[in-house]
Amino acid sequence: MSSLERIVFGTTADTNADADAAAHSTSALLRQGGLPGSPTVLLVHPANLRARCWRAVLAVLPADWRCVAIDLSGHGASPRRAAYGVDGWVSECVALLDALDVARVHVVGASVGAAVAVELAAAHPDRVASVTTVGGAFRAAEPDDTREFLAAIAAMGVRHAVLGVLADEPGLDDALFAAVAADVSVNPDDTAAAIWTAAAGAAGLEAAHRLRCPTLAIVGDGDRGCPVADSRAFADLTAGRLAVLVGHGHLPMYTAPARVAAYIVSLIDGTRSRRPRPDRGPITRKESPA
């Protein structure tokens, strides 16, 4: 795999004339492609993780593809802001595309990153060639679940709260659990709570009907927070494909990176010779456990 480099680019979000420029720049991991005309792929992480959660998937995507994984504000090396929301995160993705002079991109988003991907494609259809979701946040979280998680953050801190939810995640062995733990964004509890509140309200299905690009919804059959039914509804609304990973949960970018990458490749390779959304119904595929 070509090496990843960290880049920093400017964004106009929350800026003013006297602001420190460093506080209004956003971080991303970039892997330059090897061939002119190869696809560019934008990867958007789940809430309270960071760009590097995609590194195992990036390792098996085609080496000639240009790939960029963004740290959304509040995550990784990107700045912390006064408020968070899907619209602001979409603006940051657009700023990244502008900074890299990318006219058209294939977007892959996981969990709340899927809602960001859908909103990006709905708001900027000329710039998005396809959307792949991974355990997509298509419906707002139940209020009781949100209150419970916020209480856990207050009681034990965001790192332990996140890892507590993932303690029995399907397919996540000890080594992978440690990898996820290393990727949890370091934040004060109030920042983590604000990020989670924004993520809990994300509902990607609300904009799904506006998409005009090919779509693929990948989901683990053991995903408790973003269940298969929600990804199936997204696939149905967008005339897209549904890929169900048997024996996996909410984070298949860790537990099944080669399978996730293979599905992404199948979608993108299928779109490179055509731009309109294909006129076909949803195709459901299930995989056997590893």
Short mmCIF file of C-alpha atoms in Angstrom, two decimals:
data_model
loop_
_atom_site.label_atom_id
_atom_site.label_comp_id
_atom_site.label_asym_id
_atom_site.label_seq_id
_atom_site.Cartn_x
_atom_site.Cartn_y
_atom_site.Cartn_z
CA MET A 1 0.00 0.00 0.00
CA SER A 2 1.18 3.54 -0.72
CA SER A 3 2.05 5.46 2.42
CA LEU A 4 -0.45 7.63 4.25
CA GLU A 5 0.41 11.25 4.90
CA ARG A 6 -1.35 13.63 7.23
CA ILE A 7 -2.58 16.83 5.61
CA VAL A 8 -4.14 19.94 7.07
CA PHE A 9 -6.55 22.09 5.10
CA GLY A 10 -8.52 25.23 5.84
CA THR A 11 -12.23 25.42 6.48
CA THR A 12 -14.52 28.40 6.88
CA ALA A 13 -16.58 26.75 9.65
CA ASP A 14 -16.85 28.95 12.73
CA THR A 15 -14.15 31.33 11.50
CA ASN A 16 -13.77 35.07 11.91
CA ALA A 17 -11.19 37.56 10.74
CA ASP A 18 -9.21 37.48 13.99
CA ALA A 19 -9.30 33.74 14.57
CA ASP A 20 -6.16 31.65 14.79
CA ALA A 21 -5.90 29.83 11.46
CA ALA A 22 -4.72 26.65 13.16
CA ALA A 23 -7.96 26.46 15.11
CA HIS A 24 -9.93 26.45 11.86
CA SER A 25 -8.04 23.89 9.86
CA THR A 26 -9.02 20.25 9.55
CA SER A 27 -6.86 17.14 9.48
CA ALA A 28 -7.05 14.16 7.14
CA LEU A 29 -5.02 11.14 6.09
CA LEU A 30 -4.20 11.07 2.37
CA ARG A 31 -2.96 8.25 0.17
CA GLN A 32 -2.05 9.52 -3.27
CA GLY A 33 -3.18 7.44 -6.23
CA GLY A 34 -0.77 6.06 -8.74
CA LEU A 35 -2.56 6.57 -12.04
CA PRO A 36 -4.29 9.57 -13.64
CA GLY A 37 -8.03 9.08 -13.84
CA SER A 38 -8.20 6.63 -10.94
CA PRO A 39 -11.08 7.09 -8.49
CA THR A 40 -10.84 9.29 -5.43
CA VAL A 41 -12.45 7.85 -2.28
CA LEU A 42 -13.43 9.87 0.79
CA LEU A 43 -13.84 7.88 4.01
CA VAL A 44 -15.81 9.26 6.98
CA HIS A 45 -15.45 7.67 10.42
CA PRO A 46 -17.99 6.95 13.19
CA ALA A 47 -18.54 9.34 16.11
CA ASN A 48 -15.78 9.44 18.71
CA LEU A 49 -13.31 7.48 16.56
CA ARG A 50 -10.98 9.06 13.97
CA ALA A 51 -9.69 8.80 10.40
CA ARG A 52 -7.22 6.03 11.13
CA CYS A 53 -10.07 3.60 11.88
CA TRP A 54 -9.99 3.00 8.10
CA ARG A 55 -6.33 1.97 7.86
CA ALA A 56 -7.04 -1.79 7.51
CA VAL A 57 -9.54 -1.08 4.70
CA LEU A 58 -7.12 1.32 3.02
CA ALA A 59 -4.45 -1.38 3.10
CA VAL A 60 -6.49 -3.54 0.71
CA LEU A 61 -8.14 -0.95 -1.55
CA PRO A 62 -6.46 -0.70 -4.99
CA ALA A 63 -3.08 1.01 -4.73
CA ASP A 64 -3.79 3.29 -7.70
CA TRP A 65 -6.84 4.82 -6.03
CA ARG A 66 -6.50 8.17 -4.30
CA CYS A 67 -7.96 7.77 -0.80
CA VAL A 68 -8.52 10.38 1.89
CA ALA A 69 -9.90 9.78 5.38
CA ILE A 70 -11.08 12.88 7.21
CA ASP A 71 -10.92 13.65 10.91
CA LEU A 72 -14.26 15.38 11.43
CA SER A 73 -14.17 18.33 13.81
CA GLY A 74 -14.05 17.10 17.38
CA HIS A 75 -12.06 14.03 16.35
CA GLY A 76 -8.45 13.02 15.89
CA ALA A 77 -6.15 15.93 15.03
CA SER A 78 -8.94 18.26 13.89
CA PRO A 79 -10.03 21.23 16.01
CA ARG A 80 -12.73 21.15 18.64
CA ARG A 81 -15.67 23.49 18.04
CA ALA A 82 -18.45 25.11 20.01
CA ALA A 83 -21.09 22.87 18.40
CA TYR A 84 -21.31 19.78 16.22
CA GLY A 85 -23.75 18.47 13.65
CA VAL A 86 -24.07 16.61 10.38
CA ASP A 87 -24.39 19.84 8.35
CA GLY A 88 -21.12 21.20 9.74
CA TRP A 89 -19.35 17.91 9.10
CA VAL A 90 -20.64 17.93 5.52
CA SER A 91 -19.18 21.43 5.07
CA GLU A 92 -15.82 20.14 6.28
CA CYS A 93 -15.92 17.33 3.71
CA VAL A 94 -16.66 19.84 0.95
CA ALA A 95 -13.75 21.99 2.15
CA LEU A 96 -11.50 18.93 1.92
CA LEU A 97 -12.61 18.19 -1.64
CA ASP A 98 -11.98 21.81 -2.56
CA ALA A 99 -8.54 21.78 -0.94
CA LEU A 100 -7.58 18.67 -2.93
CA ASP A 101 -9.21 20.00 -6.12
CA VAL A 102 -11.45 16.92 -6.32
CA ALA A 103 -14.41 17.43 -8.61
CA ARG A 104 -16.08 14.06 -8.03
CA VAL A 105 -15.62 11.52 -5.27
CA HIS A 106 -16.82 8.14 -4.06
CA VAL A 107 -17.87 8.51 -0.41
CA VAL A 108 -17.70 5.77 2.23
CA GLY A 109 -19.19 6.55 5.65
CA ALA A 110 -19.59 4.47 8.80
CA SER A 111 -22.24 4.99 11.47
CA VAL A 112 -22.79 8.78 11.71
CA GLY A 113 -20.25 9.05 8.89
CA ALA A 114 -22.85 7.33 6.72
CA ALA A 115 -25.35 10.09 7.50
CA VAL A 116 -22.67 12.63 6.56
CA ALA A 117 -22.06 10.76 3.29
CA VAL A 118 -25.78 10.71 2.44
CA GLU A 119 -26.23 14.41 3.21
CA LEU A 120 -23.11 15.24 1.19
CA ALA A 121 -24.47 13.35 -1.83
CA ALA A 122 -27.92 14.91 -1.44
CA ALA A 123 -26.60 18.47 -1.14
CA HIS A 124 -23.85 18.14 -3.78
CA PRO A 125 -25.02 15.52 -6.28
CA ASP A 126 -22.60 16.72 -8.94
CA ARG A 127 -19.64 15.95 -6.67
CA VAL A 128 -20.54 12.45 -5.42
CA ALA A 129 -20.16 9.48 -7.74
CA SER A 130 -21.33 6.83 -5.28
CA VAL A 131 -22.15 6.30 -1.60
CA THR A 132 -21.19 3.28 0.47
CA THR A 133 -22.48 3.09 4.04
CA VAL A 134 -21.07 0.83 6.75
CA GLY A 135 -23.40 0.26 9.70
CA GLY A 136 -25.17 3.46 8.71
CA ALA A 137 -26.93 5.76 11.18
CA PHE A 138 -30.18 5.98 9.24
CA ARG A 139 -32.57 6.67 12.12
CA ALA A 140 -32.16 8.83 15.21
CA ALA A 141 -31.20 6.90 18.32
CA GLU A 142 -33.86 6.12 20.92
CA PRO A 143 -33.92 8.84 23.61
CA ASP A 144 -33.43 6.28 26.39
CA ASP A 145 -30.33 4.88 24.66
CA THR A 146 -28.92 8.38 24.25
CA ARG A 147 -29.52 9.25 27.90
CA GLU A 148 -27.92 5.98 28.99
CA PHE A 149 -24.78 6.58 26.93
CA LEU A 150 -24.46 10.19 28.05
CA ALA A 151 -24.78 9.01 31.65
CA ALA A 152 -22.00 6.48 31.00
CA ILE A 153 -19.75 9.23 29.63
CA ALA A 154 -20.41 11.33 32.73
CA ALA A 155 -19.77 8.40 35.05
CA MET A 156 -16.68 6.81 33.49
CA GLY A 157 -15.41 9.04 30.67
CA VAL A 158 -15.84 8.66 26.93
CA ARG A 159 -13.12 6.05 26.41
CA HIS A 160 -14.60 3.60 28.92
CA ALA A 161 -18.14 4.39 27.80
CA VAL A 162 -17.33 3.59 24.15
CA LEU A 163 -15.40 0.45 25.05
CA GLY A 164 -18.17 -0.67 27.37
CA VAL A 165 -20.62 -0.62 24.46
CA LEU A 166 -18.16 -2.64 22.37
CA ALA A 167 -17.33 -5.21 25.06
CA ASP A 168 -19.36 -7.93 23.32
CA GLU A 169 -19.07 -6.64 19.74
CA PRO A 170 -19.28 -9.61 17.32
CA GLY A 171 -15.95 -10.41 15.65
CA LEU A 172 -13.93 -8.05 17.86
CA ASP A 173 -11.19 -10.16 19.44
CA ASP A 174 -8.69 -8.87 22.01
CA ALA A 175 -6.25 -7.49 19.44
CA LEU A 176 -8.97 -5.69 17.49
CA PHE A 177 -10.52 -4.39 20.70
CA ALA A 178 -7.14 -2.85 21.54
CA ALA A 179 -7.00 -1.30 18.07
CA VAL A 180 -10.41 0.30 18.54
CA ALA A 181 -9.38 1.53 21.99
CA ALA A 182 -6.34 3.24 20.46
CA ASP A 183 -8.56 4.96 17.89
CA VAL A 184 -11.03 6.53 20.33
CA SER A 185 -10.65 10.30 20.04
CA VAL A 186 -9.21 11.99 23.12
CA ASN A 187 -11.73 14.56 24.33
CA PRO A 188 -13.07 16.10 27.52
CA ASP A 189 -16.30 14.42 28.53
CA ASP A 190 -18.44 17.45 27.62
CA THR A 191 -17.00 17.49 24.10
CA ALA A 192 -17.60 13.77 23.68
CA ALA A 193 -21.15 14.20 24.94
CA ALA A 194 -21.81 17.02 22.45
CA ILE A 195 -20.46 14.87 19.60
CA TRP A 196 -22.59 11.91 20.66
CA THR A 197 -25.71 14.06 20.95
CA ALA A 198 -25.17 15.28 17.39
CA ALA A 199 -24.54 11.74 16.17
CA ALA A 200 -27.57 10.34 17.98
CA GLY A 201 -29.83 12.71 16.06
CA ALA A 202 -28.46 11.70 12.66
CA ALA A 203 -31.07 10.15 10.39
CA GLY A 204 -29.65 9.37 6.97
CA LEU A 205 -32.93 7.98 5.68
CA GLU A 206 -34.42 11.48 5.64
CA ALA A 207 -32.22 12.51 2.69
CA ALA A 208 -32.00 9.11 1.02
CA HIS A 209 -34.75 9.81 -1.50
CA ARG A 210 -32.69 12.71 -2.90
CA LEU A 211 -29.72 10.56 -3.91
CA ARG A 212 -29.13 10.00 -7.62
CA CYS A 213 -25.86 8.06 -7.44
CA PRO A 214 -25.28 4.31 -7.01
CA THR A 215 -25.38 3.16 -3.39
CA LEU A 216 -24.26 0.21 -1.33
CA ALA A 217 -25.19 -0.48 2.30
CA ILE A 218 -22.84 -2.78 4.23
CA VAL A 219 -23.99 -3.91 7.67
CA GLY A 220 -23.15 -6.63 10.17
CA ASP A 221 -25.99 -8.92 11.11
CA GLY A 222 -25.02 -8.38 14.76
CA ASP A 223 -25.13 -4.56 14.60
CA ARG A 224 -27.35 -3.60 17.52
CA GLY A 225 -27.24 0.21 17.21
CA CYS A 226 -27.72 0.44 13.43
CA PRO A 227 -29.55 -2.77 12.53
CA VAL A 228 -29.86 -4.54 9.21
CA ALA A 229 -33.45 -3.34 8.77
CA ASP A 230 -32.27 0.28 8.58
CA SER A 231 -29.63 -0.46 5.95
CA ARG A 232 -32.19 -2.48 4.00
CA ALA A 233 -34.56 0.51 4.06
CA PHE A 234 -31.77 2.73 2.72
CA ALA A 235 -30.99 0.26 -0.06
CA ASP A 236 -34.67 0.06 -0.98
CA LEU A 237 -35.09 3.85 -1.07
CA THR A 238 -32.02 4.35 -3.27
CA ALA A 239 -32.42 1.26 -5.49
CA GLY A 240 -29.05 0.21 -4.13
CA ARG A 241 -27.33 -2.93 -2.94
CA LEU A 242 -27.35 -4.44 0.54
CA ALA A 243 -24.43 -6.52 1.83
CA VAL A 244 -24.99 -8.28 5.16
CA LEU A 245 -21.86 -9.53 6.92
CA VAL A 246 -22.78 -12.55 9.01
CA GLY A 247 -21.01 -12.79 12.35
CA HIS A 248 -20.01 -9.10 12.46
CA GLY A 249 -21.33 -6.07 14.30
CA HIS A 250 -21.05 -2.30 14.10
CA LEU A 251 -17.36 -2.03 13.17
CA PRO A 252 -16.61 -4.29 10.19
CA MET A 253 -13.84 -1.90 9.11
CA TYR A 254 -11.94 -3.58 11.97
CA THR A 255 -13.43 -7.08 11.95
CA ALA A 256 -13.82 -7.63 8.19
CA PRO A 257 -11.70 -5.00 6.35
CA ALA A 258 -11.00 -7.17 3.29
CA ARG A 259 -14.71 -7.88 2.80
CA VAL A 260 -15.62 -4.23 3.27
CA ALA A 261 -12.93 -3.22 0.76
CA ALA A 262 -14.08 -5.84 -1.75
CA TYR A 263 -17.65 -4.53 -1.65
CA ILE A 264 -16.43 -0.94 -2.06
CA VAL A 265 -14.36 -1.98 -5.07
CA SER A 266 -17.30 -3.82 -6.63
CA LEU A 267 -19.50 -0.72 -6.39
CA ILE A 268 -16.89 1.75 -7.63
CA ASP A 269 -15.70 -0.44 -10.49
CA GLY A 270 -19.32 -0.80 -11.56
CA THR A 271 -19.81 2.99 -11.70
CA ARG A 272 -16.67 4.01 -13.57
CA SER A 273 -18.22 3.53 -17.00
CA ARG A 274 -21.53 5.15 -16.18
CA ARG A 275 -22.73 8.09 -14.12
CA PRO A 276 -26.52 7.69 -13.70
CA ARG A 277 -27.90 5.49 -10.96
CA PRO A 278 -28.59 2.02 -12.36
CA ASP A 279 -32.23 1.15 -12.86
CA ARG A 280 -32.41 -1.99 -10.75
CA GLY A 281 -33.84 -3.13 -7.49
CA PRO A 282 -31.89 -3.90 -4.36
CA ILE A 283 -29.53 -6.88 -4.41
CA THR A 284 -29.06 -8.60 -1.07
CA ARG A 285 -25.95 -10.65 -0.41
CA LYS A 286 -25.06 -12.53 2.73
CA GLU A 287 -21.64 -13.81 3.69
CA SER A 288 -20.76 -16.79 5.81
CA PRO A 289 -18.99 -16.30 9.11
CA ALA A 290 -15.20 -16.22 8.92
#
